[in-house]
Amino acid sequence: MHDLLTSALNPRSVAIIGASDNIHKIGGRPIYYMQRHGFRGAIYPINPSRAEIQGHTSYASLAALPEVPDLALVVVGGDKTVAAVEECAARGVKSAVVIASGFGETGPEGLELQRHMVAKARATGMRLYGPNTQGLANFGTGAIAGFSTMFIEVPPQDGPIGIVSQSGGMSAMAYGLLRGRGLGVRHVHATGNEADVTVGELALAVAHDPDVKLLLLYLESIANPEALAAAAAHARERDLPIIAIKAGRSAGGQKAASSHTGSLANEDRTVDAFFRHHGIWRVRDPHEQARAAQAYLKGWRPEGRRLVVISNSGASCVMGADAADDEGLPLAELSQDTQRNVAAQLPGFATASNPIDITAALLSDSGLFGKVLPAVAQDPAADLFFINIPVAGAGYDVQAFARDAAAFETATGKPVAVAAWQESVAEPFRAQGIATFPNEGEALSVLAQVASHTELLRRPRTAWGALPEVRLPAGAQGFLNESDSLALLARHGVPTVPMVLCRTAQEACNAFDAIGGAPAVVKACSAEVPHKSEHGLVALGVASAEQAGELYERFDAKMTEMRVARDGVIVAATRKGRHEFMVGARVDPVFGPVVVVGDGGKNVEALKDVAVLLPPFSQDEVLQALRTLRIAPLLDGVRGDPPLDVAALADIAVAVGRVIAGARGAIASVDLNPVMVGAAGEGAVVVDALVECGEAPAAGAPAVVPAEAATA
């Protein structure tokens, strides 16, 4: 990964294949940029029809260069692109950026050409960026192997922000928005089709730059989650926040992403789970990335999310409280001592409780902010500060307000955000380095984001230790029958309903008594009929042993008629709970084992009120995930009902996660629905289970299992 940082982002020499003397052409602009922004390495234009390009000797071919360049920028099109890549690989070039489009994003023929280029590159150890990319730009070294017009429209300034994007347009947009806010940007890299190098790999390289303090990503697919996870892990070690956009949230967006980058978009809830698992904060667009950037660069790491609202308007105090509630920021309950200290600084008609209304007295006493802020600063309940100034003008010493706010922030290190829609008010705060926004919604959204992201990054990493050895019945394929599914889960600590698999009607009669009698449940058992109720092969409320025997005969005959495997008939105890949940698991083709937990019963597919987790995870993480569901208010009991035993449900989710991870590909999916959950202390039990067999990896092949679990 350090080779990526060296050969592509800090090369000693760059060749431009298809170089131009015209700085407004793709082949001319990189040379112009590198000269203008201080690249100290060798620049080798390659164009057989020119002797000199932009003051540099032009060469007829790569072979004519006096040395093998670290980096080659391929700006020729058509068949010449493939030939140029082949020549770069043969000459020993370490990295090649392919600008041309018309490859994997266009269909099978283009994809085949793309794969051919990658094969040639990998055969010699060369890394390929693109094709269909706007290129790479490192303003720390001046190595700019790209052509973005935005670098002319908005002059670059080196700074502490890195941008890595699949889309050149989105990387330029994020860059422009950040520069528009006066923030410097060091890295602006676009990966295009990601035929070889992915966003994750480049993100890891950029994360190794010690001067980068904030990393912004744009993705339309995640083709290499291992590299992105490694980037996130390294970033977490050095307290480097990552804010990501993952486009393709909708079906239409996924289709557009496929045609745009030649990639397939990933299932959105699983992407959310992946980001949470690795401490990456997800936003919707580059505007949100840029809006929060200054706050992150300030190094804000609040201890909590309790907010203090201060304004010179009572109405703004009310609106600030409403907006805080929208963002999940509770108003800090200030101590009596704090309120007395605040009241001592304010006129008698002002409000000293939170929100603090300092009133229009600010007009006659410009030092009120400077007096009130320190009075609140030491209160342990105050984590975040929001100053809302709806109006100020002649007579108000806004410069003093801004200086006092900046001095407070510097002295305490606590986050301070200001809302001021008047430019004459906002500008002095911005000049003092205070995070300033046009309205309370944006200001509080950023405060909430930083607080929530800090909580996420501080969450302890879960390690599972040794995974269980999960063995399926010999020769199992397709679906296990329900009896085998329940038995497999029970062996690994999942509480399952008492049941007996019967082979005769008499065994069914005997089983009725063995499981505790009425009411019982009788179900057909066949690996070829995973959804039995759809065929009338489930009976509830069975009242006698004789009825159990009769149902055996009926279900056995029905399976014979259906010409499916007759594995027997299950007689099971009836288990009721306060609420039906579901727990599921599957092996995602990109992310590996994934666990789903949520509202269960017959409406699970219609309502889809579920949360997704990636192993390894803890019981606490499951409990947090359950709190995101629409049914979350039911967990604590409503209208006199007791709270539910969500801890028992969380234990089942963890056990299922360990099972599918420990199966190492031998299990494709697990479906537990319903899981009956009782009142707190009553436990939870699985009453129906379906295990789908997977294609287990060959001996010696890598298992599909989270790295944390494998190495814990």
XYZ file of C-alpha atoms in Angstrom:
712
model
C 0.000 0.000 0.000
C 2.909 2.330 0.595
C 3.923 1.654 -3.019
C 0.631 3.236 -4.086
C 1.529 6.301 -2.057
C 4.977 6.465 -3.618
C 4.604 5.546 -7.275
C 1.219 7.142 -7.958
C 0.835 9.927 -5.419
C 4.487 10.891 -4.976
C 6.251 9.733 -8.153
C 9.777 10.720 -9.059
C 8.844 10.931 -12.745
C 5.670 11.117 -14.835
C 5.159 10.283 -18.504
C 2.157 11.698 -20.387
C 1.317 9.443 -23.326
C -0.620 11.627 -25.758
C 0.770 14.905 -24.427
C -0.405 18.227 -25.867
C 0.940 21.759 -25.973
C -2.617 23.047 -25.501
C -3.330 23.369 -21.778
C -7.069 23.135 -22.448
C -6.752 19.634 -23.854
C -6.644 16.530 -21.696
C -3.078 15.778 -22.781
C -1.892 19.301 -22.004
C -3.542 20.116 -18.738
C -1.595 17.696 -16.453
C 1.703 19.142 -17.625
C 0.417 22.667 -17.010
C -0.832 21.710 -13.548
C 2.384 19.997 -12.502
C 4.499 22.940 -13.596
C 2.200 25.410 -11.881
C 1.891 23.528 -8.598
C 5.496 22.659 -7.899
C 6.062 19.092 -9.055
C 9.772 18.474 -8.561
C 10.097 15.245 -10.483
C 10.781 14.669 -14.152
C 7.986 15.323 -16.669
C 8.149 13.331 -19.922
C 5.658 14.328 -22.631
C 5.204 11.594 -25.249
C 4.002 12.752 -28.668
C 5.819 11.648 -31.842
C 4.651 14.732 -33.785
C 6.166 17.348 -31.450
C 9.783 18.037 -30.447
C 8.855 20.138 -27.456
C 5.712 20.481 -25.346
C 5.208 23.256 -22.786
C 8.947 23.721 -22.457
C 9.762 20.015 -22.057
C 11.449 17.739 -24.575
C 8.831 15.578 -26.251
C 9.591 11.919 -26.910
C 8.333 9.682 -29.670
C 7.573 6.733 -27.425
C 7.889 5.346 -23.945
C 10.908 3.364 -25.066
C 12.693 6.620 -25.987
C 12.625 8.002 -22.452
C 15.919 8.272 -20.551
C 14.417 6.288 -17.651
C 11.389 4.194 -16.777
C 8.859 6.579 -15.191
C 7.179 5.733 -11.908
C 3.829 6.915 -13.257
C 2.382 7.020 -16.755
C -0.721 8.985 -17.691
C -2.440 7.432 -20.734
C -4.559 10.019 -22.542
C -4.786 8.398 -25.964
C -8.060 6.699 -26.951
C -9.334 3.614 -28.752
C -6.954 0.780 -29.539
C -4.031 3.041 -28.681
C -5.102 2.923 -25.025
C -4.672 -0.833 -24.793
C -1.360 -0.721 -26.657
C -0.072 2.020 -24.369
C -0.982 0.041 -21.261
C 0.740 -3.042 -22.674
C 3.866 -0.995 -23.381
C 3.844 0.533 -19.885
C 3.647 -2.909 -18.325
C 6.412 -4.279 -20.532
C 8.701 -1.344 -19.672
C 8.257 -1.782 -15.911
C 6.164 1.314 -15.163
C 4.835 1.030 -11.599
C 1.498 2.838 -12.028
C -0.616 3.825 -15.030
C -3.611 6.169 -15.043
C -5.962 5.446 -17.956
C -8.182 8.430 -18.761
C -10.018 6.959 -21.756
C -13.612 5.735 -21.481
C -15.347 3.071 -23.566
C -14.442 0.050 -21.453
C -16.263 -1.768 -18.635
C -19.012 0.845 -18.444
C -20.123 0.162 -22.050
C -20.853 -3.561 -21.973
C -19.262 -6.994 -22.458
C -16.815 -6.065 -25.224
C -15.487 -3.072 -23.342
C -15.276 -5.134 -20.161
C -13.191 -7.751 -21.944
C -10.719 -5.076 -23.113
C -10.578 -3.722 -19.590
C -9.814 -7.167 -18.176
C -7.113 -7.626 -20.799
C -5.386 -4.423 -19.665
C -5.568 -5.470 -16.032
C -4.104 -8.880 -16.838
C -1.174 -7.272 -18.650
C -0.607 -4.880 -15.763
C -0.752 -7.530 -13.066
C 1.611 -9.797 -14.928
C 4.387 -7.269 -14.324
C 3.187 -5.836 -10.996
C 1.972 -2.563 -12.490
C -1.104 -0.963 -10.875
C -3.840 0.436 -13.094
C -6.048 3.440 -12.236
C -9.269 3.721 -14.216
C -10.062 3.485 -17.043
C -12.749 6.153 -17.418
C -11.171 8.343 -14.759
C -10.439 12.031 -14.325
C -7.124 11.075 -12.757
C -5.106 11.704 -9.602
C -3.970 14.944 -7.977
C -1.683 15.413 -4.969
C -1.211 19.112 -4.251
C 1.242 18.269 -1.502
C 3.770 17.033 -4.053
C 2.411 18.694 -7.210
C 1.931 15.253 -8.817
C -1.217 15.901 -10.847
C -2.041 13.127 -13.285
C -5.481 14.491 -14.058
C -7.324 17.057 -16.121
C -10.150 18.449 -13.978
C -11.273 21.907 -15.073
C -12.137 22.676 -11.457
C -8.459 23.215 -10.660
C -8.581 26.236 -12.991
C -11.971 27.466 -11.872
C -11.045 27.267 -8.174
C -7.289 27.627 -7.564
C -5.823 24.812 -5.457
C -4.429 25.241 -1.979
C -2.681 22.428 -0.157
C -4.500 21.454 3.005
C -5.462 18.660 5.407
C -8.286 17.059 3.387
C -8.164 14.041 1.094
C -10.838 13.165 -1.466
C -11.063 9.719 -3.057
C -13.933 9.098 -5.445
C -15.126 6.680 -8.075
C -16.531 9.641 -9.961
C -14.345 12.410 -11.330
C -17.272 14.805 -11.316
C -18.025 14.197 -7.644
C -14.371 14.536 -6.655
C -14.249 17.911 -8.446
C -17.507 19.010 -6.842
C -16.346 18.133 -3.339
C -13.058 19.916 -4.019
C -14.857 23.037 -5.277
C -17.237 23.160 -2.318
C -14.384 22.798 0.170
C -12.268 25.455 -1.527
C -15.318 27.708 -1.602
C -15.324 27.496 2.181
C -11.648 28.457 2.276
C -10.437 24.947 3.131
C -7.271 23.519 1.621
C -7.322 20.130 -0.121
C -4.291 17.931 -0.679
C -5.588 14.817 -2.432
C -8.220 14.658 -5.187
C -8.279 11.182 -6.742
C -10.824 9.485 -9.007
C -10.770 5.717 -9.603
C -13.300 5.510 -12.459
C -14.167 1.949 -13.434
C -11.856 0.493 -10.775
C -10.565 -2.183 -13.112
C -7.683 -2.607 -10.670
C -7.121 0.000 -7.942
C -10.236 0.705 -5.867
C -11.372 3.558 -3.666
C -10.510 1.434 -0.643
C -6.888 0.980 -1.703
C -6.402 4.651 -2.519
C -8.132 5.608 0.720
C -5.631 3.481 2.636
C -2.766 5.165 0.806
C -4.118 8.641 1.548
C -4.766 7.664 5.176
C -1.015 7.085 5.512
C -0.352 10.746 4.701
C 0.273 12.181 8.193
C -0.881 15.653 7.145
C -4.369 14.493 6.153
C -6.877 15.184 8.947
C -10.140 14.410 7.117
C -10.880 11.848 4.410
C -13.912 12.152 2.109
C -15.082 9.282 -0.098
C -17.585 8.928 -2.935
C -18.603 5.402 -3.953
C -21.170 3.861 -6.252
C -20.133 0.323 -5.398
C -17.805 -1.347 -2.921
C -15.821 -3.874 -4.878
C -13.028 -4.365 -2.357
C -14.451 -4.133 1.184
C -11.300 -5.611 2.715
C -9.211 -2.660 1.492
C -11.816 -0.146 2.642
C -11.988 -1.856 6.040
C -8.195 -1.678 6.293
C -8.294 2.022 5.421
C -10.934 2.594 8.103
C -8.919 0.645 10.673
C -5.769 2.656 9.977
C -7.745 5.897 10.008
C -9.258 4.964 13.352
C -5.828 4.274 14.819
C -4.683 7.785 13.960
C -8.017 9.508 14.723
C -8.693 10.346 11.071
C -12.447 10.700 10.422
C -13.859 9.297 7.189
C -17.074 10.715 5.703
C -18.492 8.734 2.800
C -21.176 9.122 0.177
C -22.537 5.843 -1.142
C -24.727 6.583 -4.140
C -27.113 4.089 -5.691
C -29.469 4.000 -2.690
C -32.516 3.521 -4.927
C -33.199 1.072 -7.745
C -32.879 3.914 -10.239
C -29.637 5.060 -8.651
C -28.234 1.538 -8.779
C -29.050 1.270 -12.486
C -27.435 4.635 -13.169
C -24.354 3.665 -11.178
C -23.945 0.522 -13.256
C -23.939 2.450 -16.516
C -21.738 5.191 -15.071
C -18.854 3.268 -13.562
C -19.309 -0.218 -14.930
C -20.020 -1.394 -11.370
C -22.929 -2.929 -9.517
C -24.299 -1.048 -6.524
C -24.437 -2.880 -3.204
C -27.559 -3.528 -1.104
C -28.052 -0.304 0.819
C -28.789 -1.530 4.343
C -25.750 -3.779 4.209
C -23.639 -0.818 3.123
C -24.957 1.136 6.125
C -24.016 -1.753 8.405
C -20.541 -1.976 6.870
C -19.931 1.735 7.398
C -21.150 1.633 11.008
C -19.047 -1.440 11.706
C -15.914 0.349 10.522
C -16.607 3.803 11.962
C -17.280 5.506 8.621
C -19.943 8.233 8.667
C -22.350 8.219 5.729
C -23.873 11.374 4.229
C -26.078 11.971 1.185
C -24.053 14.360 -0.986
C -20.873 16.502 -1.277
C -22.713 19.490 0.215
C -23.053 17.583 3.500
C -19.397 16.576 3.357
C -18.258 20.161 2.850
C -20.680 21.555 5.426
C -19.207 19.437 8.216
C -15.554 19.585 7.147
C -14.511 22.573 9.253
C -15.995 21.017 12.386
C -13.952 17.852 11.899
C -10.770 19.783 11.155
C -11.185 21.604 14.449
C -10.629 18.256 16.134
C -13.997 18.271 17.867
C -14.441 15.097 19.888
C -17.309 15.940 22.278
C -17.789 13.893 25.422
C -21.531 13.707 24.817
C -24.366 15.249 22.841
C -26.000 17.558 25.419
C -26.558 21.000 23.932
C -26.580 24.551 25.263
C -28.554 27.067 23.163
C -27.798 30.782 23.514
C -29.540 33.566 21.592
C -30.559 37.195 21.751
C -34.075 36.177 20.706
C -36.639 34.195 22.652
C -38.164 32.889 19.413
C -34.767 31.677 18.251
C -34.330 29.860 21.557
C -37.593 28.033 20.917
C -36.680 27.200 17.309
C -33.216 26.088 18.403
C -34.770 23.725 20.938
C -37.068 22.309 18.240
C -34.190 21.807 15.807
C -32.106 20.175 18.554
C -34.898 17.701 19.204
C -35.057 16.921 15.482
C -31.359 16.063 15.577
C -31.540 14.005 18.770
C -29.555 16.552 20.781
C -30.989 16.836 24.325
C -30.823 20.238 25.950
C -28.320 20.174 28.795
C -29.874 20.463 32.246
C -27.699 23.132 33.789
C -26.983 22.951 37.496
C -28.463 25.483 39.912
C -24.986 26.943 40.454
C -24.548 27.426 36.709
C -27.940 29.090 36.376
C -27.128 31.447 39.258
C -23.793 32.343 37.635
C -25.512 32.982 34.302
C -28.283 35.016 35.933
C -25.676 37.177 37.649
C -24.412 38.253 34.223
C -27.813 38.984 32.679
C -30.535 41.563 33.235
C -33.342 40.413 35.490
C -35.800 39.833 32.630
C -33.437 37.475 30.740
C -33.631 33.659 30.874
C -30.778 31.861 32.662
C -32.013 28.319 32.082
C -31.267 26.415 28.880
C -32.020 27.735 26.219
C -30.411 30.951 27.455
C -32.133 34.073 26.149
C -29.825 37.060 26.695
C -32.451 39.303 25.046
C -31.943 42.603 23.294
C -29.734 43.635 26.226
C -26.946 42.472 23.915
C -27.359 45.781 22.107
C -26.337 47.774 25.174
C -23.807 45.270 26.551
C -21.672 43.712 23.812
C -19.818 41.651 26.390
C -22.762 39.432 27.312
C -21.589 36.495 25.185
C -18.160 36.784 26.764
C -19.752 36.725 30.221
C -22.334 33.996 29.696
C -20.177 31.444 27.874
C -17.561 31.065 30.652
C -20.346 30.862 33.217
C -21.699 27.791 31.441
C -18.399 26.254 30.395
C -17.654 24.340 33.577
C -21.059 22.719 33.836
C -20.459 18.965 33.308
C -23.781 18.695 31.449
C -22.644 21.065 28.666
C -21.091 19.209 25.715
C -22.030 21.357 22.709
C -22.752 25.063 22.292
C -25.032 26.701 19.739
C -25.253 30.471 19.339
C -28.200 31.687 17.271
C -28.177 35.338 16.163
C -31.322 36.031 14.133
C -30.644 39.744 13.835
C -27.870 42.234 14.545
C -26.840 45.460 12.914
C -26.013 49.036 13.759
C -25.129 49.346 17.418
C -24.195 45.696 17.879
C -20.486 44.984 18.318
C -20.477 41.769 16.293
C -16.688 41.750 16.217
C -16.708 41.495 20.013
C -19.264 38.681 19.900
C -17.052 36.754 17.503
C -13.863 37.344 19.503
C -15.544 36.197 22.718
C -16.907 33.046 21.070
C -13.493 32.209 19.598
C -11.740 32.784 22.923
C -14.256 30.524 24.644
C -13.800 27.758 22.078
C -10.009 27.984 22.335
C -10.038 27.944 26.135
C -12.459 25.036 26.548
C -12.018 22.958 23.390
C -15.785 22.519 23.320
C -17.628 22.697 19.996
C -19.276 26.017 19.197
C -21.527 26.522 16.167
C -23.147 29.775 15.140
C -26.246 30.412 13.033
C -26.336 33.840 11.382
C -28.155 34.466 8.133
C -26.928 38.062 7.790
C -23.607 38.060 5.960
C -22.469 41.092 7.991
C -22.936 38.990 11.145
C -21.638 35.693 9.806
C -18.411 37.084 8.335
C -16.786 38.177 11.638
C -17.485 34.744 13.154
C -16.004 32.990 10.115
C -12.992 35.287 10.287
C -12.429 34.096 13.849
C -12.549 30.466 12.694
C -15.955 29.732 14.242
C -18.098 27.170 12.400
C -20.857 29.404 11.036
C -24.040 28.444 9.215
C -26.997 30.311 7.684
C -29.613 28.644 9.890
C -30.066 26.544 13.017
C -30.921 23.405 11.056
C -27.527 23.197 9.351
C -25.608 24.198 12.473
C -27.281 21.614 14.681
C -27.082 18.932 12.014
C -23.292 19.315 11.971
C -23.063 19.292 15.772
C -25.199 16.142 15.867
C -23.113 14.479 13.164
C -19.809 15.110 14.919
C -21.233 13.953 18.250
C -22.700 10.782 16.739
C -19.576 10.026 14.718
C -17.448 10.472 17.828
C -19.681 8.002 19.691
C -19.307 5.540 16.822
C -15.516 5.827 16.758
C -15.306 5.396 20.529
C -17.402 2.237 20.497
C -15.272 -0.694 21.647
C -14.342 -3.127 18.909
C -15.894 -6.553 19.396
C -13.825 -9.719 19.165
C -15.409 -13.160 19.202
C -12.385 -15.331 19.748
C -12.432 -18.812 18.239
C -15.447 -19.465 16.038
C -17.460 -22.674 16.409
C -16.910 -25.593 14.050
C -20.226 -25.811 12.262
C -20.919 -29.144 10.595
C -23.887 -29.872 8.369
C -25.391 -33.346 7.860
C -23.405 -35.441 5.398
C -24.427 -34.801 1.809
C -26.618 -31.816 2.709
C -27.523 -29.510 -0.135
C -30.251 -26.995 -0.842
C -32.236 -26.487 2.377
C -31.982 -28.502 5.564
C -35.331 -29.698 6.804
C -36.744 -27.932 9.843
C -35.715 -30.624 12.297
C -32.090 -30.553 11.141
C -32.130 -26.730 11.055
C -33.369 -26.474 14.639
C -30.972 -29.167 15.818
C -27.983 -27.423 14.233
C -28.844 -24.135 15.927
C -29.525 -25.810 19.282
C -26.054 -27.384 19.205
C -24.594 -23.869 19.052
C -26.499 -22.328 21.905
C -29.627 -21.036 20.194
C -32.729 -21.748 22.331
C -35.221 -23.722 20.223
C -38.707 -25.022 20.836
C -38.978 -28.594 22.241
C -39.915 -30.883 19.360
C -39.768 -34.493 18.172
C -39.320 -35.692 14.593
C -41.699 -38.596 14.077
C -41.588 -41.352 11.446
C -44.920 -43.013 12.230
C -48.353 -41.992 13.458
C -47.712 -43.829 16.732
C -44.506 -41.854 17.260
C -46.530 -38.675 16.741
C -48.995 -39.779 19.430
C -46.167 -40.539 21.832
C -44.423 -37.264 21.020
C -47.528 -35.283 21.935
C -47.177 -36.421 25.542
C -43.392 -36.112 25.514
C -43.422 -32.422 24.628
C -45.959 -31.569 27.296
C -49.334 -32.132 25.694
C -51.875 -29.590 24.497
C -51.709 -27.272 22.799
C -49.129 -28.667 20.403
C -47.993 -27.859 16.874
C -47.749 -30.495 14.146
C -45.815 -29.758 10.949
C -44.681 -31.737 7.953
C -40.921 -32.029 7.665
C -39.339 -32.021 4.213
C -36.165 -30.398 2.974
C -37.997 -29.841 -0.320
C -40.834 -27.835 1.262
C -39.222 -24.926 3.142
C -42.506 -22.959 3.389
C -44.961 -25.508 4.753
C -47.881 -23.257 5.682
C -48.390 -22.353 2.027
C -49.263 -26.036 1.386
C -51.470 -26.571 4.438
C -48.798 -28.612 6.186
C -48.918 -26.837 9.562
C -51.507 -27.358 12.315
C -51.692 -25.212 15.454
C -53.518 -25.813 18.706
C -53.415 -29.607 18.463
C -55.397 -30.811 21.477
C -54.757 -34.577 21.770
C -52.369 -37.395 20.964
C -55.004 -38.920 18.674
C -55.238 -35.677 16.688
C -51.448 -35.630 16.397
C -51.526 -39.154 14.943
C -54.275 -38.220 12.474
C -52.327 -35.170 11.338
C -49.284 -37.347 10.799
C -51.254 -39.531 8.378
C -52.696 -36.519 6.564
C -49.363 -34.699 6.195
C -47.510 -37.828 5.146
C -50.108 -38.462 2.452
C -49.892 -34.854 1.282
C -46.109 -35.060 0.907
C -46.509 -38.301 -1.050
C -48.994 -36.564 -3.316
C -46.594 -33.632 -3.783
C -43.775 -36.095 -4.616
C -41.355 -34.474 -2.192
C -38.960 -35.998 0.303
C -40.836 -37.350 3.334
C -38.471 -36.639 6.210
C -41.174 -37.132 8.807
C -43.592 -35.028 10.823
C -42.640 -32.687 13.668
C -44.629 -32.544 16.884
C -43.561 -29.438 18.796
C -44.550 -27.595 21.917
C -46.455 -24.343 21.575
C -44.465 -21.355 22.712
C -45.996 -17.925 22.972
C -44.228 -14.652 23.543
C -45.043 -11.026 24.010
C -43.876 -10.255 20.465
C -42.691 -12.114 17.376
C -39.278 -11.195 16.018
C -37.075 -12.567 13.278
C -33.360 -13.239 13.107
C -31.742 -13.985 9.782
C -28.277 -14.378 8.363
C -26.745 -14.752 4.937
C -23.383 -14.703 3.220
C -23.252 -11.547 1.144
C -21.145 -11.992 -2.015
C -19.256 -8.771 -1.230
C -19.319 -8.308 2.543
C -19.397 -11.912 3.776
C -21.579 -12.933 6.758
C -24.432 -10.521 7.491
C -27.040 -10.797 10.274
C -30.528 -9.281 10.225
C -32.760 -8.791 13.281
C -36.154 -7.141 13.490
C -39.920 -7.374 13.586
C -41.119 -10.885 12.724
C -44.226 -12.853 11.903
C -46.137 -13.105 8.667
C -45.629 -9.449 7.676
C -41.844 -9.448 7.858
C -41.341 -9.259 4.081
C -43.948 -6.529 3.638
C -42.857 -4.260 6.498
C -39.092 -4.930 6.408
C -38.590 -3.347 9.831
C -35.150 -4.835 10.366
C -31.608 -3.816 11.243
C -28.434 -5.241 9.702
C -25.199 -6.078 11.523
C -21.827 -7.338 10.342
C -19.931 -9.835 12.518
C -18.336 -9.702 14.931
C -20.778 -7.715 17.054
C -21.786 -7.629 20.704
C -25.064 -7.925 22.540
C -24.948 -4.166 23.138
C -24.634 -3.519 19.404
C -27.713 -5.647 18.773
C -29.617 -3.717 21.439
C -28.578 -0.433 19.818
C -29.700 -1.737 16.436
C -33.103 -2.739 17.837
C -33.563 0.848 19.008
C -33.466 2.001 15.370
C -36.550 -0.039 14.417
C -39.987 1.456 13.935
C -41.258 -0.906 16.649
C -38.622 0.335 19.129
C -41.241 1.982 21.409
C -42.739 -1.474 22.000
C -39.503 -2.827 23.456
C -40.006 -0.991 26.741
C -43.660 -1.962 27.049
C -46.737 0.114 26.245
C -50.147 0.542 27.897
C -49.209 -1.531 30.905
C -47.302 -4.261 29.041
C -43.926 -5.223 30.551
C -40.670 -4.531 28.696
C -39.509 -7.284 26.350
C -36.531 -9.571 26.920
C -34.466 -7.953 24.186
C -31.260 -9.153 25.862
C -32.300 -12.752 25.120
C -33.100 -11.779 21.525
C -29.679 -10.117 21.218
C -27.992 -13.294 22.488
C -29.730 -15.266 19.726
C -28.539 -12.785 17.102
C -24.940 -13.074 18.332
C -25.149 -16.887 18.346
C -26.536 -16.932 14.796
C -23.753 -14.603 13.675
C -21.160 -16.933 15.123
C -22.818 -19.907 13.431
C -22.819 -18.419 9.925
C -19.281 -17.081 10.354
C -18.084 -20.413 11.747
C -19.692 -22.294 8.854
C -17.126 -20.645 6.557
C -19.322 -20.752 3.468
C -21.056 -24.064 4.161
C -24.214 -22.153 5.137
C -25.673 -19.666 2.651
C -28.476 -18.357 4.838
C -30.383 -18.832 8.093
C -33.999 -17.778 8.590
C -35.500 -17.819 12.095
C -39.100 -16.613 12.078
C -40.801 -16.324 14.402
C -38.559 -15.909 17.402
C -40.901 -15.650 20.364
C -39.681 -13.048 22.866
C -41.196 -12.885 26.326
C -41.219 -10.220 28.977
C -37.886 -9.232 30.524
C -36.455 -12.293 32.232
C -38.685 -14.755 30.356
C -36.214 -15.373 27.536
C -36.689 -15.954 23.835
C -37.104 -19.112 21.787
C -36.912 -20.000 18.095
C -40.014 -21.860 16.930
C -39.258 -22.114 13.206
C -35.912 -22.319 11.429
C -34.673 -22.753 7.885
C -30.995 -23.262 7.037
C -29.845 -23.031 3.435
C -26.668 -24.858 2.502
C -23.900 -22.987 0.743
C -20.962 -24.056 -1.344
C -18.246 -24.631 1.226
C -14.769 -23.541 0.105
C -12.327 -26.187 -0.996
C -9.753 -27.415 1.498
C -7.147 -24.724 2.082
C -9.231 -21.987 0.480
C -9.828 -18.795 2.460
C -13.009 -18.890 4.498
C -15.703 -16.246 4.240
C -15.283 -14.894 7.751
C -14.654 -11.436 9.229
C -10.983 -10.684 9.799
C -11.636 -9.543 13.375
C -13.202 -12.884 14.247
C -10.445 -14.877 12.606
C -7.645 -13.060 14.382
C -9.187 -12.401 17.781
